[in-house]
Short mmCIF file of C-alpha atoms in Angstrom, two decimals:
data_model
loop_
_atom_site.label_atom_id
_atom_site.label_comp_id
_atom_site.label_asym_id
_atom_site.label_seq_id
_atom_site.Cartn_x
_atom_site.Cartn_y
_atom_site.Cartn_z
CA UNK A 129 101.97 78.81 110.64
CA UNK A 130 98.22 79.23 110.36
CA UNK A 131 95.23 78.36 108.18
CA UNK A 132 91.79 79.96 107.84
CA UNK A 133 88.83 78.25 106.19
CA UNK A 134 85.49 79.89 105.32
CA UNK A 135 82.75 78.20 103.32
CA UNK A 136 80.24 75.41 103.69
CA UNK A 137 80.40 73.30 106.83
CA UNK A 138 83.26 70.83 106.70
CA UNK A 139 85.08 68.59 109.12
CA UNK A 140 87.98 70.29 110.90
CA UNK A 141 90.18 67.34 109.93
CA UNK A 142 89.75 68.30 106.24
CA UNK A 143 91.93 71.32 106.98
CA UNK A 144 94.03 70.32 109.96
CA UNK A 145 95.03 66.66 109.61
CA UNK A 146 93.82 65.03 106.37
CA UNK A 147 95.31 67.08 103.49
CA UNK A 148 98.65 65.90 102.07
CA UNK A 149 100.20 69.13 103.32
CA UNK A 150 97.92 69.72 106.31
CA UNK A 151 98.55 72.29 109.02
CA UNK A 152 99.98 69.51 111.17
CA UNK A 153 102.51 68.70 108.44
CA UNK A 154 103.38 72.40 108.09
CA UNK A 155 104.64 72.30 111.66
CA UNK A 156 107.73 70.36 110.55
CA UNK A 157 107.84 70.29 106.72
CA UNK A 158 107.43 73.25 104.39
CA UNK A 159 106.11 73.79 100.90
CA UNK A 160 106.27 77.35 99.55
CA UNK A 161 105.67 77.46 95.78
CA UNK A 162 106.28 80.71 93.88
CA UNK A 163 108.85 81.65 96.53
CA UNK A 164 111.44 78.90 96.42
CA UNK A 165 111.56 78.72 92.62
CA UNK A 166 111.73 82.44 91.83
CA UNK A 167 113.81 84.15 94.50
CA UNK A 168 117.55 84.55 94.46
CA UNK A 169 119.61 82.89 97.18
CA UNK A 170 119.82 85.90 99.50
CA UNK A 171 116.09 86.56 99.41
CA UNK A 172 115.32 82.87 99.84
CA UNK A 173 117.57 82.70 102.89
CA UNK A 174 115.85 85.66 104.54
CA UNK A 175 112.42 84.25 103.67
CA UNK A 176 113.25 80.92 105.30
CA UNK A 177 114.46 82.80 108.38
CA UNK A 178 110.95 84.26 108.76
CA UNK A 179 109.24 80.93 108.00
CA UNK A 180 110.26 78.82 110.98
CA UNK A 181 111.27 75.28 110.09
CA UNK A 182 109.81 73.76 113.25
CA UNK A 183 106.54 74.90 114.86
CA UNK A 184 106.19 72.60 117.85
CA UNK A 185 105.51 74.97 120.74
CA UNK A 186 101.80 74.28 120.92
CA UNK A 187 98.77 74.69 118.70
CA UNK A 188 95.22 75.97 118.73
CA UNK A 189 92.05 75.47 116.73
CA UNK A 190 89.01 77.71 116.80
CA UNK A 191 85.65 77.40 115.10
CA UNK A 192 82.21 78.95 115.01
CA UNK A 193 78.80 77.33 115.30
CA UNK A 194 76.35 80.18 114.91
CA UNK A 195 73.43 77.83 115.55
CA UNK A 196 74.67 77.75 119.15
CA UNK A 197 75.91 81.34 119.65
CA UNK A 198 78.07 84.05 118.12
CA UNK A 199 81.27 83.29 120.03
CA UNK A 200 83.94 80.87 118.85
CA UNK A 201 85.05 77.71 120.61
CA UNK A 202 88.81 77.29 120.99
CA UNK A 203 90.89 74.24 121.88
CA UNK A 204 94.61 74.67 122.49
CA UNK A 205 97.53 72.69 123.86
CA UNK A 206 101.26 73.13 124.41
CA UNK A 207 101.93 69.69 122.92
CA UNK A 208 103.13 69.42 119.31
CA UNK A 209 100.11 69.11 117.03
CA UNK A 210 101.57 66.05 115.33
CA UNK A 211 101.43 63.97 118.51
CA UNK A 212 98.22 65.21 120.14
CA UNK A 213 95.60 62.43 120.22
CA UNK A 214 92.83 64.77 121.35
CA UNK A 215 93.38 66.95 118.30
CA UNK A 216 93.01 63.93 116.03
CA UNK A 217 89.81 62.86 117.82
CA UNK A 218 88.13 66.25 117.93
CA UNK A 219 89.08 67.30 114.42
CA UNK A 220 87.51 64.17 112.94
CA UNK A 221 84.12 64.84 114.58
CA UNK A 222 83.61 68.62 114.64
CA UNK A 223 82.16 70.47 111.64
CA UNK A 224 82.11 74.21 111.06
CA UNK A 225 81.79 76.78 108.25
CA UNK A 226 84.59 78.95 109.67
CA UNK A 227 87.83 77.52 111.08
CA UNK A 228 91.03 79.03 112.46
CA UNK A 229 94.04 76.79 113.14
CA UNK A 230 97.56 77.66 114.26
CA UNK A 231 100.82 75.88 115.11
CA UNK A 232 103.23 77.91 117.21
CA UNK A 233 106.95 78.57 117.13
CA UNK A 234 107.54 80.52 120.33
CA UNK A 235 109.71 83.62 120.26
CA UNK A 236 112.95 83.32 122.27
CA UNK A 237 112.13 83.66 125.95
CA UNK A 238 108.37 83.43 125.47
CA UNK A 239 106.75 80.88 127.82
CA UNK A 240 105.29 77.77 126.20
CA UNK A 241 101.92 77.79 127.97
CA UNK A 242 98.33 77.40 126.79
CA UNK A 243 97.56 81.09 127.34
CA UNK A 244 100.15 81.91 124.68
CA UNK A 245 98.63 79.60 122.06
CA UNK A 246 96.71 81.12 119.16
CA UNK A 247 94.00 81.82 118.18
CA UNK A 248 93.00 84.37 120.81
CA UNK A 249 89.39 85.17 121.63
CA UNK A 250 88.05 88.64 122.37
CA UNK A 251 84.28 88.35 122.64
CA UNK A 252 82.99 87.22 119.25
CA UNK A 253 86.35 87.85 117.55
CA UNK A 254 89.15 85.37 116.88
CA UNK A 255 92.65 86.62 116.16
CA UNK A 256 95.92 84.91 115.22
CA UNK A 257 99.34 85.99 114.00
CA UNK A 258 102.42 84.70 112.22
CA UNK A 259 105.46 86.91 112.65
CA UNK A 260 106.60 89.29 115.35
CA UNK A 261 106.21 92.87 116.59
CA UNK A 262 109.62 94.52 116.57
CA UNK A 263 110.79 95.96 119.91
CA UNK A 264 107.73 94.55 121.66
CA UNK A 265 109.41 94.30 125.05
CA UNK A 266 110.21 98.01 124.87
CA UNK A 267 106.74 99.20 123.85
CA UNK A 268 104.66 96.72 125.87
CA UNK A 269 104.34 98.90 128.97
CA UNK A 270 103.18 101.95 127.03
CA UNK A 271 100.76 99.88 124.99
CA UNK A 272 99.21 98.24 128.05
CA UNK A 273 98.81 101.58 129.81
CA UNK A 274 96.64 102.92 127.02
CA UNK A 275 94.42 99.91 126.30
CA UNK A 276 90.81 100.14 127.38
CA UNK A 277 90.02 98.31 130.59
CA UNK A 278 87.79 95.84 128.73
CA UNK A 279 90.48 94.84 126.25
CA UNK A 280 93.21 94.84 128.88
CA UNK A 281 91.23 92.51 131.15
CA UNK A 282 90.88 89.86 128.42
CA UNK A 283 94.64 89.44 127.96
CA UNK A 284 95.83 86.25 129.68
CA UNK A 285 99.20 85.53 128.07
CA UNK A 286 102.45 87.35 127.33
CA UNK A 287 102.71 87.30 123.53
CA UNK A 288 102.97 90.30 121.25
CA UNK A 289 100.20 88.67 119.22
CA UNK A 290 97.58 88.77 121.98
CA UNK A 291 98.45 92.37 122.77
CA UNK A 292 98.04 93.20 119.08
CA UNK A 293 94.60 91.57 119.26
CA UNK A 294 93.65 93.78 122.20
CA UNK A 295 94.84 96.83 120.28
CA UNK A 296 92.73 95.74 117.31
CA UNK A 297 89.61 95.67 119.49
CA UNK A 298 90.37 99.20 120.69
CA UNK A 299 90.74 100.34 117.07
CA UNK A 300 87.17 99.23 116.29
CA UNK A 301 84.50 101.96 116.42
CA UNK A 302 83.13 101.86 119.97
CA UNK A 303 85.73 99.28 121.07
CA UNK A 304 82.94 96.66 121.34
CA UNK A 305 84.23 93.10 121.09
CA UNK A 306 80.63 91.86 120.95
CA UNK A 307 79.43 94.40 118.37
CA UNK A 308 78.46 94.06 114.74
CA UNK A 309 80.86 95.61 112.24
CA UNK A 310 81.12 95.77 108.48
CA UNK A 311 84.04 94.17 106.71
CA UNK A 312 85.30 97.66 105.86
CA UNK A 313 85.31 98.67 109.54
CA UNK A 314 87.25 95.53 110.46
CA UNK A 315 89.77 96.17 107.67
CA UNK A 316 90.29 99.75 108.83
CA UNK A 317 90.73 98.65 112.46
CA UNK A 318 93.36 96.11 111.43
CA UNK A 319 95.13 98.71 109.31
CA UNK A 320 95.19 101.11 112.27
CA UNK A 321 96.50 98.32 114.50
CA UNK A 322 99.45 97.82 112.18
CA UNK A 323 100.05 101.56 111.91
CA UNK A 324 100.21 102.04 115.68
CA UNK A 325 102.50 99.03 116.23
CA UNK A 326 104.91 100.20 113.53
CA UNK A 327 104.85 103.78 114.88
CA UNK A 328 105.59 102.72 118.45
CA UNK A 329 108.37 100.35 117.42
CA UNK A 330 110.05 102.95 115.23
CA UNK A 331 109.60 105.67 117.84
CA UNK A 332 111.48 103.76 120.52
CA UNK A 333 114.34 103.04 118.13
CA UNK A 334 114.56 106.68 117.10
CA UNK A 335 114.71 107.73 120.76
CA UNK A 336 117.48 105.21 121.47
CA UNK A 337 119.48 106.24 118.41
CA UNK A 338 119.18 109.90 119.35
CA UNK A 339 120.39 109.13 122.88
CA UNK A 340 123.13 106.79 121.67
CA UNK A 341 121.71 103.88 123.67
CA UNK A 342 120.37 101.72 120.85
CA UNK A 343 120.95 97.99 121.15
CA UNK A 344 118.86 97.07 118.10
CA UNK A 345 120.20 95.33 115.02
CA UNK A 346 119.65 97.36 111.89
CA UNK A 347 119.28 95.75 108.50
CA UNK A 348 121.12 96.81 105.34
CA UNK A 349 121.98 100.28 106.69
CA UNK A 350 121.44 102.44 109.73
CA UNK A 351 118.36 104.15 108.24
CA UNK A 352 116.29 100.96 108.26
CA UNK A 353 114.50 99.96 111.43
CA UNK A 354 114.16 96.46 112.76
CA UNK A 355 111.02 95.37 110.91
CA UNK A 356 107.81 93.79 112.16
CA UNK A 357 106.23 90.83 110.37
CA UNK A 358 102.46 91.12 110.79
CA UNK A 359 100.57 88.29 109.10
CA UNK A 360 97.29 88.72 110.99
CA UNK A 361 93.96 86.92 110.66
CA UNK A 362 90.75 88.06 112.36
CA UNK A 363 87.10 87.04 112.17
CA UNK A 364 83.81 87.88 113.86
CA UNK A 365 82.19 84.65 112.67
CA UNK A 366 80.77 86.28 109.54
CA UNK A 367 83.71 87.71 107.64
CA UNK A 368 87.48 87.19 107.59
CA UNK A 369 90.23 89.78 107.22
CA UNK A 370 93.91 88.86 106.91
CA UNK A 371 97.17 90.67 106.21
CA UNK A 372 100.59 89.83 104.81
CA UNK A 373 102.82 92.68 105.89
CA UNK A 374 106.40 93.61 106.77
CA UNK A 375 107.44 97.23 107.25
CA UNK A 376 110.65 97.07 105.27
CA UNK A 377 111.29 98.29 101.72
CA UNK A 378 113.10 95.11 100.66
CA UNK A 379 112.43 92.23 103.04
CA UNK A 380 109.43 89.98 102.57
CA UNK A 381 106.90 88.89 105.20
CA UNK A 382 106.31 85.22 105.99
CA UNK A 383 104.55 83.39 103.17
CA UNK A 384 100.77 83.51 102.80
CA UNK A 385 98.58 81.84 100.16
CA UNK A 386 94.94 81.88 99.11
CA UNK A 387 92.70 79.35 97.36
CA UNK A 388 89.20 79.98 96.04
CA UNK A 389 87.43 76.63 95.80
CA UNK A 390 84.26 75.36 94.18
CA UNK A 391 84.31 72.27 96.37
CA UNK A 392 86.32 70.45 99.02
CA UNK A 393 85.75 66.71 99.20
CA UNK A 394 87.21 63.40 100.24
CA UNK A 395 88.30 60.99 97.51
CA UNK A 396 89.89 57.68 98.51
CA UNK A 397 90.47 59.13 101.99
CA UNK A 398 92.35 62.11 100.53
CA UNK A 399 91.18 65.71 100.55
CA UNK A 400 90.62 67.09 97.05
CA UNK A 401 90.20 70.83 96.46
CA UNK A 402 88.47 71.88 93.25
CA UNK A 403 89.74 75.41 92.69
CA UNK A 404 87.95 78.19 90.86
CA UNK A 405 89.29 78.56 87.32
CA UNK A 406 87.66 81.91 86.52
CA UNK A 407 85.48 84.71 87.79
CA UNK A 408 82.36 82.88 86.61
CA UNK A 409 82.92 79.98 88.99
CA UNK A 410 80.88 79.99 92.19
CA UNK A 411 83.18 80.31 95.20
CA UNK A 412 81.99 77.76 97.74
CA UNK A 413 84.97 78.16 100.07
CA UNK A 414 88.04 80.29 100.65
CA UNK A 415 91.23 79.03 102.29
CA UNK A 416 94.01 81.34 103.42
CA UNK A 417 97.14 79.70 104.80
CA UNK A 418 100.82 80.15 105.51
CA UNK A 419 101.36 77.32 103.03
CA UNK A 420 99.16 75.44 100.53
CA UNK A 421 97.25 72.43 101.85
CA UNK A 422 97.79 70.49 98.63
CA UNK A 423 100.66 70.15 96.16
CA UNK A 424 98.56 71.36 93.24
CA UNK A 425 100.21 74.73 92.55
CA UNK A 426 97.50 75.96 90.21
CA UNK A 427 95.03 76.00 93.12
CA UNK A 428 97.09 78.39 95.23
CA UNK A 429 98.16 81.97 94.71
CA UNK A 430 100.85 83.70 96.71
CA UNK A 431 99.34 86.81 98.29
CA UNK A 432 101.47 89.85 97.39
CA UNK A 433 103.54 91.38 100.15
CA UNK A 434 101.95 94.22 102.10
CA UNK A 435 98.38 93.23 101.24
CA UNK A 436 95.11 93.05 103.13
CA UNK A 437 92.63 90.29 102.21
CA UNK A 438 88.94 90.33 103.03
CA UNK A 439 86.35 87.58 102.65
CA UNK A 440 82.73 88.75 102.87
CA UNK A 441 79.77 86.79 104.20
CA UNK A 442 79.05 85.50 100.69
CA UNK A 443 82.74 84.59 100.14
CA UNK A 444 83.60 87.54 97.92
CA UNK A 445 87.37 87.98 98.06
CA UNK A 446 89.20 91.31 97.84
CA UNK A 447 92.99 91.59 97.90
CA UNK A 448 94.14 95.18 98.29
CA UNK A 449 97.40 97.01 98.77
CA UNK A 450 97.98 97.73 102.46
CA UNK A 451 99.23 101.29 102.64
CA UNK A 452 100.01 102.25 106.21
CA UNK A 453 100.11 106.00 106.82
CA UNK A 454 101.95 105.62 110.07
CA UNK A 455 101.98 109.13 111.52
CA UNK A 456 98.39 110.31 110.73
CA UNK A 457 96.77 107.07 111.87
CA UNK A 458 98.91 106.85 114.99
CA UNK A 459 98.17 110.44 115.93
CA UNK A 460 94.44 109.78 115.74
CA UNK A 461 94.85 106.73 117.97
CA UNK A 462 96.96 108.69 120.44
CA UNK A 463 94.29 111.40 120.66
CA UNK A 464 91.73 108.76 121.56
CA UNK A 465 94.04 107.21 124.13
CA UNK A 466 94.93 110.58 125.67
CA UNK A 467 91.26 111.57 125.96
CA UNK A 468 90.43 108.19 127.51
CA UNK A 469 93.26 108.55 130.02
CA UNK A 470 92.05 112.00 131.10
CA UNK A 471 88.41 110.96 131.42
CA UNK A 472 89.09 107.73 133.32
CA UNK A 473 92.01 109.06 135.39
CA UNK A 474 94.31 106.32 134.12
CA UNK A 475 97.57 106.23 136.04
CA UNK A 476 100.62 105.96 133.78
CA UNK A 477 103.07 107.90 131.69
CA UNK A 478 101.35 109.29 128.58
CA UNK A 479 102.51 107.97 125.23
CA UNK A 480 102.59 111.56 124.02
CA UNK A 481 103.81 114.16 126.50
CA UNK A 482 102.03 117.24 125.14
CA UNK A 483 99.51 118.46 122.63
CA UNK A 484 102.40 119.73 120.51
CA UNK A 485 103.73 116.18 120.24
CA UNK A 486 100.36 115.02 118.90
CA UNK A 487 99.98 117.87 116.44
CA UNK A 488 103.57 117.87 115.20
CA UNK A 489 105.42 114.62 115.93
CA UNK A 490 109.13 114.47 115.12
CA UNK A 491 110.24 113.27 111.71
CA UNK A 492 111.01 109.63 112.40
CA UNK A 493 112.88 109.18 109.12
CA UNK A 494 111.42 105.73 108.57
CA UNK A 495 111.20 104.21 105.09
CA UNK A 496 108.12 105.33 103.17
CA UNK A 497 106.86 101.99 102.01
CA UNK A 498 104.57 103.23 99.30
CA UNK A 499 107.47 105.06 97.65
CA UNK A 500 110.41 102.68 98.06
CA UNK A 501 108.91 99.21 97.93
CA UNK A 502 108.73 97.86 94.38
CA UNK A 503 105.88 95.51 95.25
CA UNK A 504 103.48 98.20 96.45
CA UNK A 505 101.20 99.98 94.03
CA UNK A 506 98.37 102.44 94.42
CA UNK A 507 95.92 100.03 92.84
CA UNK A 508 94.16 97.07 94.44
CA UNK A 509 95.90 93.75 93.87
CA UNK A 510 94.05 91.51 91.43
CA UNK A 511 95.05 87.87 91.42
CA UNK A 512 94.20 85.89 88.31
CA UNK A 513 92.77 82.58 89.47
CA UNK A 514 92.46 81.36 85.90
CA UNK A 515 96.23 81.11 85.40
CA UNK A 516 98.38 78.17 86.32
CA UNK A 517 101.58 80.10 86.89
CA UNK A 518 102.51 82.85 89.34
CA UNK A 519 105.10 85.55 89.04
CA UNK A 520 107.47 86.13 91.92
CA UNK A 521 106.65 88.51 94.78
#
């Protein structure tokens, strides 16, 4: 589970430890309004499967202080957040206008070590993830072979999430982890990251199915791939971009909520969030989290599935449909990688064997999300923050 805060400077504890449903509490107790009350039993069961009940395999907090420098400071530990005294001490003293916080549920077989704790730092960027990249162990070698040397050298752990972060950096124009980018450039880089990960995962499954060597578990029918859940969050210290995404026509990603607030304050030692009630209200802060921090449902809106959320420097929020054109975007990325490999004499098996493969890739027969998913439209998502109820997603 993770939480992002952007707004006026506040104490880290106001997000991490003090709220009634703080990130620390999310690590062992869940609250998912608009999901639990509206979904049928089968959908609710699958949603709970992707929202881990216990997240005790470490934690991390990251924050920016641009009066010092442009890079974030990150503190992480493999201890459960609930029992970490240093987290309690630091969170009660540190203030920041932009905070990332994450509690981890390790994937089966993934080492519980500090280098695998989110958020991950790449230069001035912070990156964290809730979910999983399908078939990661099968695509990891190819992915590593085509990363730029700069991004590759930053990777310290073994998680799919950190490798996705490195891929994101390479999808930025100029691959500069210290560069200045617009919010639109960051959104496009994150979209391309998702497109490449989905393409690679589906490609390896198609190859195995064609050869009769597949060991994957297919959902619903043999035409549906094992899906990736890609709830990403990234920031350069100025803007925030996040996604709620799962590449399946029916299954939902892990939960993700947003709150636009006019103020966050302490009242009788309890955090109170005054939410925006209309477009005219001044947005002083934006909170995006796997679950709400308070039990006031009217403050929190469930982000629609397969969406990308951006928060500008002045806290303007946009929630848009995330349409991933897998093949065209992936082909562009492969062209870049192939050119880089030739110019730098990278040793390794090319992702694409020939120019014909780049120009005319095989029909992977994957689900076309924009056509088959009932929750995807061609129009930007518009959440009504003036309403007190939320339809199901």
